[in-house]
Short mmCIF file of N, CA and C in Angstrom, two decimals:
data_model
loop_
_atom_site.label_atom_id
_atom_site.label_comp_id
_atom_site.label_asym_id
_atom_site.label_seq_id
_atom_site.Cartn_x
_atom_site.Cartn_y
_atom_site.Cartn_z
N MET A 5 189.31 61.13 111.82
CA MET A 5 189.28 59.86 111.12
C MET A 5 188.34 58.87 111.82
N ARG A 6 188.38 58.90 113.14
CA ARG A 6 187.54 57.99 113.91
C ARG A 6 186.06 58.32 113.68
N LYS A 7 185.72 59.61 113.63
CA LYS A 7 184.33 60.02 113.39
C LYS A 7 183.86 59.56 112.02
N LEU A 8 184.74 59.62 111.04
CA LEU A 8 184.39 59.20 109.69
C LEU A 8 184.11 57.70 109.64
N SER A 9 184.91 56.91 110.34
CA SER A 9 184.68 55.46 110.34
C SER A 9 183.38 55.12 111.08
N ILE A 10 183.08 55.82 112.16
CA ILE A 10 181.81 55.59 112.86
C ILE A 10 180.63 55.98 111.97
N LEU A 11 180.76 57.08 111.25
CA LEU A 11 179.70 57.51 110.34
C LEU A 11 179.49 56.47 109.25
N CYS A 12 180.57 55.93 108.71
CA CYS A 12 180.45 54.89 107.67
C CYS A 12 179.75 53.64 108.20
N ILE A 13 180.09 53.25 109.43
CA ILE A 13 179.46 52.07 110.03
C ILE A 13 177.97 52.32 110.23
N LEU A 14 177.61 53.48 110.75
CA LEU A 14 176.20 53.81 110.96
C LEU A 14 175.43 53.85 109.65
N LEU A 15 176.04 54.42 108.63
CA LEU A 15 175.40 54.49 107.32
C LEU A 15 175.19 53.09 106.75
N THR A 16 176.16 52.22 106.90
CA THR A 16 176.05 50.84 106.42
C THR A 16 174.93 50.11 107.15
N VAL A 17 174.86 50.26 108.47
CA VAL A 17 173.80 49.62 109.25
C VAL A 17 172.44 50.15 108.82
N PHE A 18 172.32 51.44 108.63
CA PHE A 18 171.06 52.04 108.22
C PHE A 18 170.61 51.51 106.86
N LEU A 19 171.51 51.50 105.89
CA LEU A 19 171.16 51.03 104.55
C LEU A 19 170.84 49.54 104.54
N THR A 20 171.54 48.76 105.33
CA THR A 20 171.25 47.33 105.42
C THR A 20 169.87 47.11 106.03
N GLY A 21 169.53 47.88 107.06
CA GLY A 21 168.21 47.77 107.68
C GLY A 21 167.10 48.11 106.72
N CYS A 22 167.28 49.14 105.91
CA CYS A 22 166.26 49.52 104.92
C CYS A 22 166.10 48.42 103.88
N LYS A 23 167.20 47.81 103.47
CA LYS A 23 167.16 46.74 102.48
C LYS A 23 166.39 45.55 103.04
N ASN A 24 166.63 45.20 104.32
CA ASN A 24 165.94 44.08 104.93
C ASN A 24 164.44 44.35 105.03
N LEU A 25 164.04 45.59 105.38
CA LEU A 25 162.63 45.93 105.45
C LEU A 25 161.97 45.80 104.09
N HIS A 26 162.65 46.27 103.04
CA HIS A 26 162.11 46.17 101.69
C HIS A 26 161.97 44.70 101.30
N HIS A 27 162.95 43.88 101.65
CA HIS A 27 162.90 42.45 101.33
C HIS A 27 161.73 41.78 102.06
N GLN A 28 161.52 42.12 103.34
CA GLN A 28 160.42 41.55 104.10
C GLN A 28 159.08 41.96 103.50
N ASP A 29 158.95 43.22 103.08
CA ASP A 29 157.71 43.67 102.46
C ASP A 29 157.43 42.93 101.16
N SER A 30 158.44 42.76 100.33
CA SER A 30 158.23 42.07 99.05
C SER A 30 157.90 40.60 99.29
N GLU A 31 158.48 39.99 100.31
CA GLU A 31 158.15 38.61 100.64
C GLU A 31 156.71 38.49 101.11
N SER A 32 156.25 39.42 101.97
CA SER A 32 154.87 39.35 102.45
C SER A 32 153.88 39.60 101.32
N ILE A 33 154.24 40.43 100.35
CA ILE A 33 153.37 40.65 99.20
C ILE A 33 153.28 39.38 98.35
N LYS A 34 154.38 38.66 98.20
CA LYS A 34 154.36 37.39 97.46
C LYS A 34 153.46 36.38 98.16
N VAL A 35 153.54 36.31 99.48
CA VAL A 35 152.68 35.39 100.24
C VAL A 35 151.22 35.80 100.08
N TYR A 36 150.94 37.10 100.18
CA TYR A 36 149.57 37.62 100.00
C TYR A 36 149.03 37.23 98.62
N GLU A 37 149.81 37.43 97.58
CA GLU A 37 149.38 37.08 96.23
C GLU A 37 149.19 35.57 96.06
N SER A 38 150.04 34.77 96.72
CA SER A 38 149.87 33.32 96.63
C SER A 38 148.59 32.87 97.33
N PHE A 39 148.21 33.55 98.42
CA PHE A 39 146.96 33.24 99.09
C PHE A 39 145.78 33.57 98.17
N ILE A 40 145.83 34.71 97.51
CA ILE A 40 144.74 35.09 96.58
C ILE A 40 144.64 34.05 95.48
N ASP A 41 145.77 33.66 94.90
CA ASP A 41 145.77 32.65 93.84
C ASP A 41 145.18 31.32 94.33
N ALA A 42 145.52 30.92 95.55
CA ALA A 42 144.99 29.68 96.10
C ALA A 42 143.48 29.74 96.27
N VAL A 43 142.97 30.88 96.73
CA VAL A 43 141.53 31.03 96.93
C VAL A 43 140.80 31.02 95.59
N VAL A 44 141.34 31.74 94.61
CA VAL A 44 140.70 31.80 93.30
C VAL A 44 140.72 30.43 92.62
N SER A 45 141.83 29.73 92.70
CA SER A 45 141.93 28.42 92.03
C SER A 45 141.10 27.36 92.76
N ASN A 46 140.75 27.59 94.02
CA ASN A 46 139.91 26.65 94.77
C ASN A 46 138.46 26.67 94.28
N LYS A 47 138.01 27.77 93.68
CA LYS A 47 136.69 27.92 93.07
C LYS A 47 135.53 27.69 94.05
N GLY A 48 135.71 28.08 95.31
CA GLY A 48 134.61 28.02 96.27
C GLY A 48 134.34 26.66 96.87
N ILE A 49 135.20 25.67 96.63
CA ILE A 49 135.00 24.35 97.21
C ILE A 49 135.36 24.41 98.70
N GLU A 50 134.44 23.92 99.53
CA GLU A 50 134.67 23.98 100.96
C GLU A 50 135.45 22.77 101.45
N SER A 51 136.29 22.99 102.45
CA SER A 51 137.04 21.91 103.07
C SER A 51 136.09 21.02 103.85
N LYS A 52 136.40 19.73 103.92
CA LYS A 52 135.55 18.80 104.66
C LYS A 52 135.70 18.98 106.16
N ILE A 53 136.91 19.30 106.59
CA ILE A 53 137.16 19.49 108.02
C ILE A 53 137.61 20.93 108.25
N ILE A 54 136.83 21.64 109.04
CA ILE A 54 137.17 23.00 109.44
C ILE A 54 137.14 23.00 110.97
N PRO A 55 138.31 23.11 111.62
CA PRO A 55 138.38 22.90 113.07
C PRO A 55 138.03 24.14 113.91
N PHE A 56 137.09 24.93 113.44
CA PHE A 56 136.64 26.11 114.17
C PHE A 56 135.28 26.51 113.63
N GLU A 57 134.60 27.37 114.35
CA GLU A 57 133.32 27.89 113.87
C GLU A 57 133.55 29.24 113.21
N TYR A 58 132.64 29.61 112.32
CA TYR A 58 132.76 30.90 111.64
C TYR A 58 131.38 31.43 111.30
N LYS A 59 131.31 32.75 111.19
CA LYS A 59 130.07 33.39 110.76
C LYS A 59 130.42 34.74 110.16
N MET A 60 129.47 35.28 109.40
CA MET A 60 129.66 36.59 108.80
C MET A 60 128.51 37.50 109.23
N ASN A 61 128.86 38.70 109.64
CA ASN A 61 127.89 39.73 109.97
C ASN A 61 128.01 40.83 108.93
N VAL A 62 126.89 41.33 108.44
CA VAL A 62 126.88 42.40 107.45
C VAL A 62 126.11 43.58 108.03
N PHE A 63 126.71 44.77 107.89
CA PHE A 63 126.11 46.00 108.42
C PHE A 63 125.94 47.00 107.28
N LYS A 64 124.74 47.54 107.15
CA LYS A 64 124.47 48.58 106.15
C LYS A 64 125.10 49.87 106.63
N GLN A 65 125.88 50.49 105.75
CA GLN A 65 126.42 51.81 106.03
C GLN A 65 125.75 52.77 105.07
N LYS A 66 126.22 53.98 105.03
CA LYS A 66 125.57 55.00 104.20
C LYS A 66 125.40 54.55 102.75
N ASP A 67 126.52 54.27 102.06
CA ASP A 67 126.45 53.91 100.64
C ASP A 67 126.94 52.50 100.34
N ASP A 68 127.35 51.76 101.37
CA ASP A 68 127.91 50.44 101.12
C ASP A 68 127.61 49.52 102.30
N TYR A 69 128.24 48.35 102.30
CA TYR A 69 127.99 47.34 103.31
C TYR A 69 129.31 46.89 103.92
N LYS A 70 129.38 46.93 105.23
CA LYS A 70 130.56 46.45 105.93
C LYS A 70 130.29 45.01 106.35
N TYR A 71 131.27 44.15 106.12
CA TYR A 71 131.12 42.78 106.59
C TYR A 71 132.27 42.40 107.50
N GLU A 72 131.95 41.55 108.46
CA GLU A 72 132.93 41.02 109.40
C GLU A 72 132.80 39.50 109.41
N ILE A 73 133.91 38.84 109.19
CA ILE A 73 133.95 37.39 109.25
C ILE A 73 134.64 37.02 110.56
N GLU A 74 133.94 36.28 111.40
CA GLU A 74 134.48 35.89 112.70
C GLU A 74 134.91 34.42 112.64
N LEU A 75 136.12 34.15 113.09
CA LEU A 75 136.62 32.79 113.25
C LEU A 75 136.76 32.59 114.76
N TYR A 76 136.09 31.61 115.32
CA TYR A 76 136.06 31.46 116.77
C TYR A 76 135.83 30.00 117.16
N ASN A 77 135.86 29.72 118.44
CA ASN A 77 135.59 28.41 119.03
C ASN A 77 136.39 27.29 118.34
N PRO A 78 137.70 27.33 118.46
CA PRO A 78 138.50 26.26 117.84
C PRO A 78 138.26 24.92 118.53
N GLN A 79 138.23 23.85 117.75
CA GLN A 79 138.08 22.51 118.32
C GLN A 79 139.43 21.86 118.60
N VAL A 80 140.50 22.40 118.02
CA VAL A 80 141.86 21.89 118.22
C VAL A 80 142.78 23.07 118.44
N ALA A 81 143.98 22.81 118.92
CA ALA A 81 144.98 23.87 119.07
C ALA A 81 145.46 24.27 117.67
N MET A 82 145.33 25.54 117.36
CA MET A 82 145.70 26.07 116.05
C MET A 82 146.82 27.10 116.23
N TYR A 83 147.93 26.88 115.54
CA TYR A 83 149.09 27.76 115.68
C TYR A 83 149.41 28.45 114.36
N ASP A 84 150.03 29.62 114.46
CA ASP A 84 150.49 30.38 113.29
C ASP A 84 149.38 30.51 112.24
N ILE A 85 148.26 31.04 112.66
CA ILE A 85 147.09 31.18 111.79
C ILE A 85 147.31 32.33 110.81
N GLN A 86 147.01 32.06 109.55
CA GLN A 86 146.98 33.08 108.51
C GLN A 86 145.63 32.95 107.81
N ALA A 87 145.02 34.07 107.47
CA ALA A 87 143.70 34.01 106.84
C ALA A 87 143.53 35.17 105.87
N ILE A 88 142.71 34.92 104.85
CA ILE A 88 142.37 35.96 103.88
C ILE A 88 140.93 35.73 103.42
N ALA A 89 140.21 36.82 103.17
CA ALA A 89 138.84 36.77 102.66
C ALA A 89 138.83 37.49 101.31
N VAL A 90 138.45 36.78 100.28
CA VAL A 90 138.52 37.32 98.92
C VAL A 90 137.12 37.46 98.34
N ASP A 91 136.76 38.68 98.01
CA ASP A 91 135.54 38.97 97.25
C ASP A 91 135.98 39.16 95.81
N GLN A 92 135.74 38.16 94.97
CA GLN A 92 136.27 38.18 93.60
C GLN A 92 135.64 39.26 92.73
N ASN A 93 134.56 39.88 93.20
CA ASN A 93 133.98 40.99 92.46
C ASN A 93 134.76 42.29 92.67
N MET A 94 135.63 42.30 93.67
CA MET A 94 136.48 43.47 93.94
C MET A 94 137.80 43.29 93.20
N ASP A 95 138.30 44.36 92.63
CA ASP A 95 139.57 44.32 91.89
C ASP A 95 140.73 44.25 92.87
N SER A 96 141.56 43.23 92.74
CA SER A 96 142.69 43.07 93.66
C SER A 96 143.80 44.08 93.41
N ASN A 97 143.77 44.77 92.28
CA ASN A 97 144.79 45.80 92.01
C ASN A 97 144.49 47.11 92.73
N THR A 98 143.22 47.36 93.04
CA THR A 98 142.85 48.61 93.71
C THR A 98 142.36 48.41 95.13
N ASN A 99 142.14 47.16 95.55
CA ASN A 99 141.65 46.86 96.89
C ASN A 99 142.58 45.87 97.59
N VAL A 100 142.70 46.02 98.87
CA VAL A 100 143.44 45.04 99.66
C VAL A 100 142.40 44.18 100.37
N TYR A 101 142.48 42.88 100.14
CA TYR A 101 141.54 41.97 100.79
C TYR A 101 141.88 41.88 102.28
N PRO A 102 140.86 41.72 103.13
CA PRO A 102 141.16 41.60 104.56
C PRO A 102 141.93 40.31 104.84
N CYS A 103 142.99 40.45 105.62
CA CYS A 103 143.82 39.29 105.92
C CYS A 103 144.47 39.47 107.29
N ILE A 104 144.98 38.39 107.80
CA ILE A 104 145.70 38.42 109.08
C ILE A 104 146.89 37.48 109.00
N GLY A 105 148.02 37.96 109.53
CA GLY A 105 149.23 37.15 109.55
C GLY A 105 149.95 37.07 108.22
N ILE A 106 149.62 37.94 107.27
CA ILE A 106 150.18 37.84 105.92
C ILE A 106 150.97 39.07 105.51
N LEU A 107 150.39 40.27 105.64
CA LEU A 107 151.00 41.49 105.11
C LEU A 107 151.68 42.34 106.17
N GLY A 108 152.74 43.03 105.77
CA GLY A 108 153.39 44.04 106.60
C GLY A 108 153.86 43.52 107.94
N ASP A 109 153.69 44.35 108.97
CA ASP A 109 154.09 43.96 110.33
C ASP A 109 153.30 42.74 110.82
N ASP A 110 152.10 42.59 110.30
CA ASP A 110 151.25 41.46 110.68
C ASP A 110 151.91 40.12 110.31
N ALA A 111 152.71 40.12 109.25
CA ALA A 111 153.38 38.89 108.81
C ALA A 111 154.40 38.42 109.84
N ASN A 112 154.89 39.33 110.67
CA ASN A 112 155.86 38.96 111.70
C ASN A 112 155.19 38.57 113.01
N SER A 113 153.87 38.73 113.08
CA SER A 113 153.12 38.36 114.29
C SER A 113 152.61 36.94 114.14
N GLN A 114 152.39 36.30 115.26
CA GLN A 114 151.85 34.95 115.22
C GLN A 114 150.52 34.93 115.97
N TYR A 115 149.51 34.37 115.34
CA TYR A 115 148.18 34.27 115.92
C TYR A 115 147.87 32.80 116.17
N ASN A 116 147.43 32.50 117.37
CA ASN A 116 147.13 31.14 117.78
C ASN A 116 145.77 31.12 118.46
N MET A 117 145.05 30.01 118.29
CA MET A 117 143.79 29.82 119.02
C MET A 117 143.82 28.41 119.62
N ILE A 118 143.55 28.34 120.90
CA ILE A 118 143.51 27.07 121.60
C ILE A 118 142.15 27.00 122.30
N PRO A 119 141.48 25.85 122.25
CA PRO A 119 140.16 25.76 122.88
C PRO A 119 140.16 26.24 124.32
N TYR A 120 139.22 27.10 124.64
CA TYR A 120 138.96 27.60 125.99
C TYR A 120 140.11 28.40 126.59
N GLN A 121 141.00 28.94 125.76
CA GLN A 121 142.12 29.72 126.27
C GLN A 121 142.30 30.97 125.43
N ALA A 122 142.63 32.06 126.08
CA ALA A 122 142.94 33.30 125.37
C ALA A 122 143.92 34.11 126.23
N ARG A 123 145.03 34.47 125.63
CA ARG A 123 146.02 35.34 126.28
C ARG A 123 146.61 36.19 125.17
N GLY A 124 145.94 37.31 124.92
CA GLY A 124 146.32 38.18 123.81
C GLY A 124 147.76 38.62 123.83
N GLU A 125 148.30 38.90 125.01
CA GLU A 125 149.69 39.35 125.10
C GLU A 125 150.67 38.27 124.68
N LYS A 126 150.26 37.01 124.69
CA LYS A 126 151.12 35.89 124.29
C LYS A 126 150.80 35.40 122.88
N GLY A 127 149.84 36.07 122.21
CA GLY A 127 149.48 35.68 120.84
C GLY A 127 148.39 34.62 120.78
N PHE A 128 147.76 34.29 121.91
CA PHE A 128 146.67 33.31 121.94
C PHE A 128 145.35 34.09 122.01
N VAL A 129 144.62 34.09 120.90
CA VAL A 129 143.43 34.91 120.79
C VAL A 129 142.17 34.06 120.89
N LYS A 130 141.08 34.69 121.27
CA LYS A 130 139.79 34.01 121.40
C LYS A 130 139.08 33.94 120.05
N MET A 131 139.33 34.96 119.22
CA MET A 131 138.60 35.10 117.96
C MET A 131 139.45 35.90 116.99
N ILE A 132 139.25 35.64 115.71
CA ILE A 132 139.89 36.43 114.66
C ILE A 132 138.78 37.03 113.82
N ILE A 133 138.92 38.31 113.49
CA ILE A 133 137.91 39.00 112.68
C ILE A 133 138.57 39.57 111.44
N LEU A 134 138.00 39.25 110.29
CA LEU A 134 138.40 39.84 109.01
C LEU A 134 137.26 40.74 108.59
N ASP A 135 137.54 42.02 108.32
CA ASP A 135 136.45 42.92 107.94
C ASP A 135 136.83 43.75 106.73
N ALA A 136 135.82 44.09 105.95
CA ALA A 136 136.01 44.90 104.75
C ALA A 136 134.68 45.55 104.36
N ILE A 137 134.73 46.27 103.26
CA ILE A 137 133.57 46.99 102.73
C ILE A 137 133.23 46.42 101.36
N SER A 138 131.94 46.27 101.11
CA SER A 138 131.47 45.87 99.78
C SER A 138 130.48 46.92 99.29
N PRO A 139 130.59 47.34 98.04
CA PRO A 139 129.62 48.31 97.52
C PRO A 139 128.27 47.67 97.19
N LYS A 140 128.23 46.33 97.09
CA LYS A 140 127.01 45.64 96.70
C LYS A 140 126.31 45.01 97.90
N LYS A 141 124.99 44.91 97.77
CA LYS A 141 124.20 44.30 98.84
C LYS A 141 124.40 42.78 98.85
N GLN A 142 124.51 42.18 97.70
CA GLN A 142 124.70 40.74 97.57
C GLN A 142 126.13 40.47 97.08
N PHE A 143 126.87 39.66 97.81
CA PHE A 143 128.23 39.34 97.42
C PHE A 143 128.62 38.01 98.05
N THR A 144 129.65 37.40 97.49
CA THR A 144 130.17 36.13 97.99
C THR A 144 131.63 36.34 98.37
N VAL A 145 131.98 35.85 99.54
CA VAL A 145 133.35 35.96 100.01
C VAL A 145 133.92 34.55 100.18
N ASN A 146 135.06 34.30 99.56
CA ASN A 146 135.77 33.04 99.73
C ASN A 146 136.88 33.25 100.73
N VAL A 147 136.97 32.35 101.69
CA VAL A 147 137.93 32.50 102.78
C VAL A 147 138.89 31.32 102.79
N MET A 148 140.16 31.63 103.02
CA MET A 148 141.15 30.59 103.23
C MET A 148 141.86 30.87 104.54
N VAL A 149 141.94 29.85 105.37
CA VAL A 149 142.64 29.92 106.65
C VAL A 149 143.69 28.82 106.64
N THR A 150 144.93 29.17 106.95
CA THR A 150 145.94 28.14 107.14
C THR A 150 146.32 28.12 108.61
N LEU A 151 146.62 26.94 109.09
CA LEU A 151 146.99 26.79 110.48
C LEU A 151 147.98 25.64 110.61
N GLU A 152 148.72 25.68 111.67
CA GLU A 152 149.62 24.58 111.96
C GLU A 152 149.11 23.89 113.21
N ARG A 153 149.30 22.59 113.23
CA ARG A 153 148.96 21.79 114.40
C ARG A 153 150.25 21.28 114.99
N GLN A 154 150.25 21.04 116.26
CA GLN A 154 151.43 20.50 116.90
C GLN A 154 151.76 19.15 116.28
N HIS A 155 153.01 18.90 116.04
CA HIS A 155 153.53 17.65 115.48
C HIS A 155 153.22 17.47 114.00
N ILE A 156 152.67 18.48 113.35
CA ILE A 156 152.45 18.43 111.90
C ILE A 156 153.21 19.61 111.32
N ALA A 157 154.19 19.31 110.48
CA ALA A 157 155.10 20.36 109.99
C ALA A 157 154.47 21.26 108.94
N LYS A 158 153.59 20.73 108.12
CA LYS A 158 153.04 21.49 107.00
C LYS A 158 151.74 22.20 107.41
N PRO A 159 151.58 23.48 107.03
CA PRO A 159 150.33 24.18 107.34
C PRO A 159 149.12 23.51 106.68
N ILE A 160 148.00 23.51 107.38
CA ILE A 160 146.78 22.90 106.89
C ILE A 160 145.87 24.01 106.36
N PRO A 161 145.47 23.97 105.07
CA PRO A 161 144.55 25.00 104.56
C PRO A 161 143.09 24.58 104.78
N CYS A 162 142.26 25.55 105.09
CA CYS A 162 140.81 25.36 105.21
C CYS A 162 140.15 26.40 104.30
N PHE A 163 139.21 25.96 103.49
CA PHE A 163 138.48 26.87 102.59
C PHE A 163 137.00 26.83 102.94
N PHE A 164 136.35 27.99 102.88
CA PHE A 164 134.90 28.04 102.99
C PHE A 164 134.40 29.30 102.30
N GLN A 165 133.08 29.31 102.06
CA GLN A 165 132.46 30.39 101.32
C GLN A 165 131.29 30.94 102.11
N LEU A 166 131.17 32.26 102.11
CA LEU A 166 130.06 32.92 102.80
C LEU A 166 129.32 33.82 101.82
#
């Protein structure tokens, strides 16, 4: 009887854990989709204040082009950074846009950038890179970065286009 009760408890814990993982995944997908909607509805309008530098590097591969968007050199302390790069010519149903801090296990991680400081093991990074593949030589990528500042409760969105 004791073994049966232990088995029931273990089974309950296992099923509850699976349910929580599924719930976390569906929540991160909702956040991902809301970021895409925000970028699309922004229509490429750039933010007036972007507290970091950014650039895009494009590399020719065999049949396509790889691009890397670098976010670096923060001018202010930036906490809980989330970012997505949307190429609206790519179908969002068949492609996953490059993002950080939004999907899967990444949604549970925290990325921070502070001027002149980097400690990767503590979540303080020097640079963030979003990379993806484009089949076309000419393309436009719209980027949205949200960040929190100390003493400001609401995340601050930054939009730019490359």
